[in-house]
Short mmCIF file of C-alpha atoms and ligand atoms in Angstrom, two decimals:
data_model
loop_
_atom_site.label_atom_id
_atom_site.label_comp_id
_atom_site.label_asym_id
_atom_site.label_seq_id
_atom_site.Cartn_x
_atom_site.Cartn_y
_atom_site.Cartn_z
CA MET A 1 9.56 98.02 133.51
CA LYS A 2 8.87 100.03 136.67
CA PRO A 3 5.52 99.21 138.32
CA LEU A 4 2.97 102.02 138.37
CA LEU A 5 2.12 101.54 142.03
CA SER A 6 4.12 99.77 144.73
CA LEU A 7 2.82 98.97 148.18
CA VAL A 8 5.72 98.28 150.52
CA ASP A 9 5.11 96.59 153.88
CA ILE A 10 1.92 98.53 154.63
CA ASN A 11 0.66 98.29 158.21
CA LYS A 12 -2.45 100.03 159.45
CA TYR A 13 -4.03 100.06 162.91
CA PHE A 14 -7.39 101.41 164.05
CA GLY A 15 -6.67 101.82 167.76
CA ASP A 16 -5.37 98.42 168.87
CA VAL A 17 -6.80 96.61 165.89
CA HIS A 18 -4.19 95.62 163.31
CA VAL A 19 -6.23 96.00 160.11
CA LEU A 20 -3.53 95.75 157.40
CA LYS A 21 -0.54 93.49 158.00
CA ASP A 22 2.67 93.82 155.98
CA ILE A 23 0.89 94.31 152.67
CA SER A 24 3.33 94.36 149.75
CA PHE A 25 2.59 94.07 146.04
CA THR A 26 2.90 96.06 142.84
CA ILE A 27 0.41 97.16 140.19
CA GLU A 28 1.36 97.53 136.54
CA GLN A 29 0.37 100.32 134.18
CA GLY A 30 -2.95 99.53 132.45
CA GLU A 31 -3.78 96.67 134.76
CA PHE A 32 -7.23 95.75 136.14
CA LEU A 33 -6.37 94.61 139.64
CA THR A 34 -9.03 93.49 142.12
CA LEU A 35 -8.82 93.39 145.90
CA LEU A 36 -11.05 90.46 146.87
CA GLY A 37 -11.93 89.24 150.33
CA PRO A 38 -14.72 88.77 152.86
CA SER A 39 -16.40 91.65 154.65
CA GLY A 40 -14.08 93.31 157.14
CA CYS A 41 -10.83 91.89 155.70
CA GLY A 42 -9.39 95.35 155.05
CA LYS A 43 -10.01 95.92 151.31
CA THR A 44 -11.61 99.34 151.65
CA THR A 45 -9.01 100.46 154.17
CA LEU A 46 -6.25 99.50 151.74
CA LEU A 47 -7.98 101.37 148.91
CA ARG A 48 -8.40 104.41 151.15
CA CYS A 49 -4.69 104.29 152.03
CA ILE A 50 -3.86 104.36 148.30
CA ALA A 51 -6.32 107.26 147.84
CA GLY A 52 -4.77 109.16 150.76
CA LEU A 53 -8.03 109.09 152.74
CA GLU A 54 -6.30 107.05 155.49
CA THR A 55 -2.74 107.29 156.71
CA VAL A 56 -0.60 104.17 157.08
CA ASN A 57 1.22 103.43 160.34
CA SER A 58 4.26 102.00 158.58
CA GLY A 59 5.38 101.11 155.07
CA ASP A 60 5.35 103.16 151.90
CA ILE A 61 3.21 103.74 148.81
CA LEU A 62 5.07 104.59 145.61
CA LEU A 63 3.39 105.96 142.49
CA GLY A 64 5.70 105.83 139.48
CA GLY A 65 8.59 105.12 141.85
CA ARG A 66 7.97 108.16 144.12
CA SER A 67 6.49 108.04 147.59
CA ILE A 68 3.02 109.59 147.84
CA LYS A 69 2.66 108.88 151.55
CA GLY A 70 2.50 112.46 152.73
CA ILE A 71 0.64 113.82 149.70
CA ALA A 72 -2.98 115.03 150.02
CA PRO A 73 -5.70 112.94 148.27
CA ASN A 74 -6.45 115.59 145.63
CA LYS A 75 -2.75 115.86 144.73
CA ARG A 76 -2.18 112.14 144.22
CA ASN A 77 -3.36 111.69 140.64
CA VAL A 78 -5.72 108.94 141.72
CA ASN A 79 -9.52 109.15 141.71
CA THR A 80 -12.03 107.10 143.66
CA VAL A 81 -15.47 105.88 142.63
CA PHE A 82 -17.50 104.99 145.71
CA GLN A 83 -20.33 102.51 146.03
CA ASN A 84 -22.88 105.28 146.64
CA TYR A 85 -21.47 107.23 143.64
CA ALA A 86 -21.29 110.47 145.69
CA LEU A 87 -22.67 112.62 142.84
CA PHE A 88 -23.64 116.20 143.69
CA PRO A 89 -27.47 115.98 143.86
CA HIS A 90 -28.07 119.61 142.88
CA LEU A 91 -25.78 119.53 139.82
CA ASN A 92 -26.88 118.08 136.51
CA VAL A 93 -24.91 115.38 134.71
CA TYR A 94 -22.85 117.87 132.72
CA ASP A 95 -21.86 119.91 135.78
CA ASN A 96 -21.13 116.79 137.82
CA VAL A 97 -18.74 115.52 135.16
CA ALA A 98 -17.19 118.98 134.60
CA TYR A 99 -16.68 119.53 138.32
CA GLY A 100 -13.08 118.27 138.69
CA PRO A 101 -11.49 120.21 135.81
CA ARG A 102 -13.45 123.35 136.83
CA VAL A 103 -12.20 123.21 140.43
CA ARG A 104 -8.66 122.75 139.20
CA LYS A 105 -9.23 125.45 136.55
CA ALA A 106 -7.67 122.86 134.25
CA MET A 107 -9.20 123.98 130.94
CA ARG A 108 -11.26 126.61 129.18
CA GLU A 109 -15.06 126.02 129.08
CA VAL A 110 -14.95 125.44 125.32
CA ASP A 111 -12.32 122.68 125.71
CA LEU A 112 -14.16 121.33 128.73
CA LYS A 113 -17.34 120.95 126.67
CA LYS A 114 -15.55 118.70 124.21
CA ARG A 115 -13.91 116.72 126.99
CA VAL A 116 -17.21 116.18 128.86
CA GLY A 117 -18.73 115.03 125.57
CA ASP A 118 -15.86 112.57 125.07
CA VAL A 119 -16.15 110.95 128.51
CA LEU A 120 -19.96 110.83 128.32
CA ASP A 121 -19.50 109.08 125.00
CA LEU A 122 -17.11 106.60 126.65
CA VAL A 123 -19.70 105.67 129.27
CA GLN A 124 -22.57 105.83 126.72
CA MET A 125 -24.39 108.70 128.42
CA VAL A 126 -24.49 111.34 125.69
CA GLY A 127 -27.91 113.03 125.75
CA TYR A 128 -28.29 112.93 129.53
CA GLU A 129 -26.34 116.16 130.21
CA LYS A 130 -29.27 118.11 131.65
CA ARG A 131 -30.61 115.42 133.98
CA LEU A 132 -30.17 115.62 137.74
CA PRO A 133 -28.79 112.52 139.52
CA HIS A 134 -32.20 111.59 140.94
CA GLN A 135 -33.55 111.43 137.38
CA LEU A 136 -31.12 108.61 136.52
CA SER A 137 -31.23 104.87 137.16
CA GLY A 138 -28.64 103.24 139.43
CA GLY A 139 -26.61 101.99 136.47
CA GLN A 140 -26.69 105.44 134.84
CA ARG A 141 -25.58 107.15 138.06
CA GLN A 142 -22.75 104.66 138.27
CA ARG A 143 -21.63 105.55 134.74
CA ILE A 144 -21.69 109.26 135.56
CA ALA A 145 -19.60 108.64 138.68
CA ILE A 146 -17.04 106.88 136.49
CA ALA A 147 -17.15 109.64 133.86
CA ARG A 148 -16.60 112.22 136.60
CA ALA A 149 -13.48 110.36 137.70
CA LEU A 150 -12.18 109.57 134.19
CA ILE A 151 -12.30 113.21 133.07
CA ASN A 152 -9.45 113.91 135.48
CA GLU A 153 -7.33 111.35 133.62
CA PRO A 154 -6.07 109.79 136.85
CA ALA A 155 -3.03 107.51 136.79
CA ILE A 156 -5.18 105.08 138.78
CA LEU A 157 -8.92 104.77 139.19
CA LEU A 158 -9.90 103.27 142.54
CA LEU A 159 -13.34 101.64 142.58
CA ASP A 160 -14.92 100.59 145.88
CA GLU A 161 -17.70 98.05 145.20
CA PRO A 162 -19.15 100.36 142.52
CA LEU A 163 -21.74 97.77 141.41
CA GLY A 164 -22.89 96.87 144.91
CA ALA A 165 -26.16 98.80 144.72
CA LEU A 166 -27.30 97.33 141.40
CA ASP A 167 -29.57 94.35 140.82
CA LEU A 168 -27.99 91.13 139.59
CA LYS A 169 -28.82 91.54 135.90
CA LEU A 170 -27.57 95.11 135.68
CA ARG A 171 -24.56 94.19 137.76
CA LYS A 172 -23.53 91.51 135.24
CA HIS A 173 -24.10 93.89 132.36
CA MET A 174 -22.01 96.61 134.05
CA GLN A 175 -19.23 94.12 134.78
CA THR A 176 -18.77 93.59 131.05
CA GLU A 177 -19.06 97.32 130.34
CA LEU A 178 -16.53 98.25 133.00
CA ALA A 179 -14.02 95.69 131.77
CA HIS A 180 -14.39 97.04 128.21
CA LEU A 181 -14.08 100.62 129.38
CA GLN A 182 -10.93 99.80 131.28
CA LYS A 183 -9.30 98.22 128.23
CA LYS A 184 -10.49 101.05 125.96
CA THR A 185 -9.12 103.85 128.13
CA GLY A 186 -6.01 101.96 129.28
CA THR A 187 -6.57 103.43 132.76
CA THR A 188 -5.21 101.36 135.63
CA PHE A 189 -8.12 100.12 137.76
CA VAL A 190 -7.89 99.00 141.39
CA TYR A 191 -11.26 97.47 142.16
CA VAL A 192 -12.65 96.33 145.52
CA THR A 193 -15.24 93.59 145.80
CA HIS A 194 -16.26 90.70 148.03
CA ASP A 195 -17.88 88.98 145.04
CA GLN A 196 -15.60 86.28 143.66
CA GLU A 197 -17.49 85.95 140.40
CA GLU A 198 -17.13 89.67 139.72
CA ALA A 199 -13.41 89.48 140.48
CA LEU A 200 -12.88 86.40 138.30
CA ASN A 201 -14.85 87.94 135.40
CA MET A 202 -13.20 91.31 135.21
CA SER A 203 -9.66 91.27 136.54
CA ASP A 204 -6.22 90.83 135.02
CA ARG A 205 -4.99 89.88 138.50
CA ILE A 206 -6.65 89.38 141.87
CA VAL A 207 -5.25 90.00 145.34
CA VAL A 208 -7.10 87.75 147.79
CA ILE A 209 -7.09 89.29 151.27
CA ASP A 210 -8.19 87.83 154.59
CA GLY A 211 -7.59 89.13 158.08
CA GLY A 212 -5.64 92.10 156.71
CA GLU A 213 -3.12 89.82 154.98
CA VAL A 214 -2.52 88.98 151.33
CA GLN A 215 -3.42 85.31 150.92
CA GLN A 216 -2.66 85.01 147.22
CA LEU A 217 -1.97 87.23 144.22
CA GLY A 218 -2.46 85.87 140.73
CA THR A 219 -4.49 85.72 137.56
CA PRO A 220 -8.14 84.64 137.93
CA ARG A 221 -7.26 81.34 136.33
CA ASP A 222 -4.37 80.68 138.67
CA ILE A 223 -6.35 81.60 141.76
CA TYR A 224 -9.29 79.45 140.64
CA ASN A 225 -7.24 76.39 139.70
CA ASN A 226 -4.29 76.64 142.05
CA PRO A 227 -5.31 78.15 145.36
CA SER A 228 -2.24 78.48 147.55
CA ASN A 229 -3.88 77.80 150.91
CA LEU A 230 -7.05 76.63 152.57
CA PHE A 231 -8.56 80.08 152.87
CA VAL A 232 -8.38 80.70 149.12
CA THR A 233 -9.56 77.14 148.44
CA THR A 234 -12.73 77.64 150.44
CA PHE A 235 -13.31 81.26 149.41
CA ILE A 236 -13.02 80.85 145.63
CA GLY A 237 -15.27 78.46 143.73
CA ASP A 238 -17.61 75.83 145.11
CA ARG A 239 -15.54 72.90 146.21
CA ASN A 240 -15.98 69.74 148.17
CA ILE A 241 -13.40 69.87 150.96
CA MET A 242 -12.45 66.45 152.31
CA GLN A 243 -9.94 65.48 154.96
CA VAL A 244 -7.77 62.58 153.73
CA GLU A 245 -4.65 60.74 154.83
CA VAL A 246 -1.53 61.12 152.71
CA VAL A 247 -0.26 57.72 151.53
CA GLU A 248 2.47 58.58 149.04
CA ILE A 249 3.83 61.96 147.91
CA GLY A 250 4.84 62.52 144.27
CA ASP A 251 6.16 65.53 142.32
CA THR A 252 2.87 66.48 140.72
CA HIS A 253 0.41 63.95 142.16
CA SER A 254 0.08 62.21 145.48
CA LYS A 255 -1.86 59.21 146.70
CA VAL A 256 -4.35 59.73 149.48
CA LYS A 257 -6.74 57.57 151.47
CA LEU A 258 -10.35 58.45 152.16
CA GLY A 259 -12.19 55.72 154.04
CA ASP A 260 -11.47 52.54 152.07
CA HIS A 261 -10.42 54.31 148.88
CA ILE A 262 -6.97 55.22 147.73
CA VAL A 263 -6.92 57.78 144.91
CA SER A 264 -4.33 59.89 143.14
CA ILE A 265 -4.73 63.68 143.22
CA ARG A 266 -2.90 66.68 141.83
CA SER A 267 -0.56 68.19 144.43
CA PRO A 268 1.39 70.86 142.52
CA HIS A 269 2.15 73.26 145.32
CA LYS A 270 5.14 73.03 147.55
CA GLN A 271 2.87 72.05 150.40
CA PRO A 272 4.41 70.61 153.56
CA LEU A 273 2.75 67.23 153.03
CA GLN A 274 3.82 64.20 155.04
CA ALA A 275 2.97 60.56 154.41
CA GLY A 276 0.73 59.18 157.16
CA LYS A 277 -0.51 62.70 158.07
CA PRO A 278 -3.86 64.30 157.30
CA ALA A 279 -4.29 66.68 154.36
CA ILE A 280 -7.12 68.35 152.51
CA MET A 281 -8.45 67.19 149.16
CA ALA A 282 -10.47 69.96 147.49
CA ILE A 283 -12.44 69.32 144.28
CA HIS A 284 -14.67 71.73 142.36
CA MET A 285 -18.25 70.46 142.54
CA ASP A 286 -18.76 71.05 138.82
CA LYS A 287 -15.59 69.16 137.88
CA MET A 288 -16.84 65.91 139.41
CA ARG A 289 -18.80 63.21 137.59
CA VAL A 290 -21.08 60.52 138.92
CA SER A 291 -21.17 57.14 137.20
CA CYS A 292 -22.99 53.89 137.89
CA ASP A 293 -20.19 51.91 136.25
CA PRO A 294 -16.71 51.58 137.76
CA VAL A 295 -14.25 54.23 136.57
CA PRO A 296 -10.55 54.51 137.45
CA ASN A 297 -9.35 56.79 140.27
CA ALA A 298 -12.80 57.32 141.72
CA LEU A 299 -14.39 57.51 145.13
CA GLN A 300 -17.46 55.45 145.91
CA GLY A 301 -20.52 56.91 147.55
CA GLU A 302 -24.25 56.66 147.97
CA VAL A 303 -26.67 58.99 146.22
CA ARG A 304 -28.71 60.83 148.84
CA SER A 305 -30.72 63.17 146.67
CA ILE A 306 -30.92 64.56 143.14
CA HIS A 307 -32.10 68.10 142.38
CA TYR A 308 -32.92 69.37 138.93
CA ALA A 309 -32.24 73.12 138.94
CA GLY A 310 -32.53 74.65 135.49
CA SER A 311 -29.39 73.95 133.47
CA GLN A 312 -27.73 71.95 136.23
CA ILE A 313 -28.29 68.77 138.18
CA ARG A 314 -27.11 68.82 141.82
CA ILE A 315 -26.41 65.40 143.25
CA GLU A 316 -25.93 65.10 147.01
CA LEU A 317 -23.89 62.07 148.00
CA SER A 318 -22.44 60.47 151.07
CA VAL A 319 -18.81 59.40 150.85
CA ASP A 320 -17.30 57.79 153.92
CA HIS A 321 -20.15 59.28 156.01
CA LYS A 322 -19.40 62.80 154.73
CA ALA A 323 -21.73 64.83 152.53
CA ILE A 324 -20.43 65.93 149.15
CA THR A 325 -22.13 67.65 146.22
CA VAL A 326 -21.65 67.07 142.52
CA VAL A 327 -22.98 69.59 140.01
CA GLU A 328 -23.46 68.26 136.49
CA TYR A 329 -24.21 70.45 133.48
CA GLN A 330 -25.24 69.49 129.94
CA LYS A 331 -27.27 66.54 131.12
CA THR A 332 -31.00 66.40 131.19
CA GLU A 333 -31.30 63.23 133.22
CA CYS A 334 -29.14 61.75 135.97
CA GLU A 335 -28.21 58.17 135.19
CA CYS A 336 -28.41 57.13 138.85
CA ARG A 337 -31.20 57.06 141.43
CA GLU A 338 -31.40 57.89 145.10
CA GLY A 339 -29.87 55.09 147.18
CA ASP A 340 -27.56 53.86 144.37
CA LEU A 341 -23.92 53.14 145.12
CA VAL A 342 -21.99 55.12 142.51
CA PHE A 343 -18.46 56.03 141.42
CA ILE A 344 -17.35 59.65 141.64
CA ALA A 345 -14.49 60.77 139.42
CA TRP A 346 -13.17 64.26 138.60
CA GLU A 347 -11.30 66.27 136.02
CA GLU A 348 -7.67 66.35 137.02
CA HIS A 349 -7.37 70.17 137.13
CA GLY A 350 -10.50 70.51 139.22
CA ALA A 351 -8.83 68.83 142.18
CA ILE A 352 -5.99 69.83 144.47
CA LEU A 353 -4.29 68.50 147.60
CA LEU A 354 -3.31 70.94 150.35
CA SER A 355 -1.60 70.53 153.67
CA LEU A 356 -3.85 70.73 156.70
CA GLU A 357 -3.18 73.99 158.50
CA GLU A 358 -3.23 73.84 162.27
CA SER A 359 -5.99 76.41 162.52
CA TRP A 360 -8.29 74.02 160.68
CA LEU A 361 -9.70 71.78 163.31
CA GLU A 362 -11.30 68.50 162.32
CA GLY A 363 -14.74 69.83 163.21
CA GLU A 364 -14.56 72.63 160.65
CA ILE A 365 -14.30 70.37 157.65
P1 LIG B 401 -16.54 95.40 153.54
O1 LIG B 401 -16.49 94.45 152.37
O2 LIG B 401 -17.56 94.99 154.55
O3 LIG B 401 -16.62 96.83 153.14
P2 LIG B 401 -13.66 95.61 153.99
O4 LIG B 401 -12.87 94.40 153.63
O5 LIG B 401 -13.64 96.71 153.01
O6 LIG B 401 -15.14 95.19 154.36
P3 LIG B 401 -12.67 97.54 155.88
O7 LIG B 401 -13.78 98.51 155.69
O8 LIG B 401 -11.36 97.87 155.28
O9 LIG B 401 -13.12 96.09 155.41
O10 LIG B 401 -12.50 97.31 157.44
C1 LIG B 401 -11.46 96.49 157.96
C2 LIG B 401 -11.56 96.48 159.48
O11 LIG B 401 -11.26 97.78 159.99
C3 LIG B 401 -12.93 96.12 160.01
O12 LIG B 401 -12.76 95.33 161.16
C4 LIG B 401 -13.53 97.46 160.35
O13 LIG B 401 -14.47 97.34 161.40
C5 LIG B 401 -12.33 98.26 160.76
N1 LIG B 401 -12.47 99.70 160.48
C6 LIG B 401 -12.68 100.26 159.27
N2 LIG B 401 -12.71 101.61 159.34
C7 LIG B 401 -12.53 101.91 160.65
C8 LIG B 401 -12.46 103.13 161.39
N3 LIG B 401 -12.55 104.32 160.78
N4 LIG B 401 -12.26 103.05 162.72
C9 LIG B 401 -12.14 101.87 163.35
N5 LIG B 401 -12.18 100.68 162.71
C10 LIG B 401 -12.38 100.70 161.38
#
């Protein structure tokens, strides 16, 4: 099947600054795809290039197989929802939502009335037609901004941090609502966020971007469990990152040395590992377990401090003079005490071995 949207070798400069570097990937019809990366990595610029609000210096953008590079934003069959919603302050909810079809003279008022009713129903805002934007809460304004975009039935809805202005509770609620809405309408969503949890919760696939380059593209599960490089490893999930020495390389697992310990760790990627050379062992904090009794394939360390924080226990330890953190859930009491020498094991899939990239100096780890 032909992809809905193809980005082909996109490069974008602002003056001398190379903001997007050889970006290539495709987006399928009906997909919820998230562009995820730290502030300044180029997510918004890429979204704006797709919207036609920025021009690319080289490369092509194909919608349904046809280049849209030279086509004006309002002729592209894509709509954007911005973080600040950009509602017309002097128009009520009904007129805000009806704005697009009216400008395009797309339908008669009587048909428009039904259509506005349908999209307001979709975003659960029926009954608010006469309110002005300032008479709505942040979450309600956000829903109207989405309704105003959806009424145009765009091939793709572009969303630039649309939940950024909401408080945490409402943000979580809207995440679920947005994901449902996307599945219900079947509209293709391209969503920008710097919030990994939001991306992992909502997306079918995630494009992780850093420094204007795609670092990894995959399902949330794949990106969480199998980061392809050190950037993704440190950016997604809370992990302990430890420099180790490679002892023996296997197909799926390798043996590594950390201080006096030799342990086996999952090494599924085709990483350029070399026996005798340093590498990075990365383990999710919440996939590690602390035990007073010896357990196989474990590190040994000293308990430095124990913090009881609601549903979780955070245990700070020292392993080979390096600080690591273990987060345990579903326990009310830690079986060890500060100062104890303990064994630290982990769930196999929570750990991964990566080659040490040159840019990662010893001091950074
Ligand atoms: P954030 O999460 O903070 O919004 P982002 O990943 O969306 O960040 P962009 O807004 O795409 O990042 O910006 C990428 C880079 O391009 C940044 O270094 C930014 O300063 C620069 N930039 C963005 N817009 C312009 C512009 N109009 N002129 C010059 N530089 C720009």
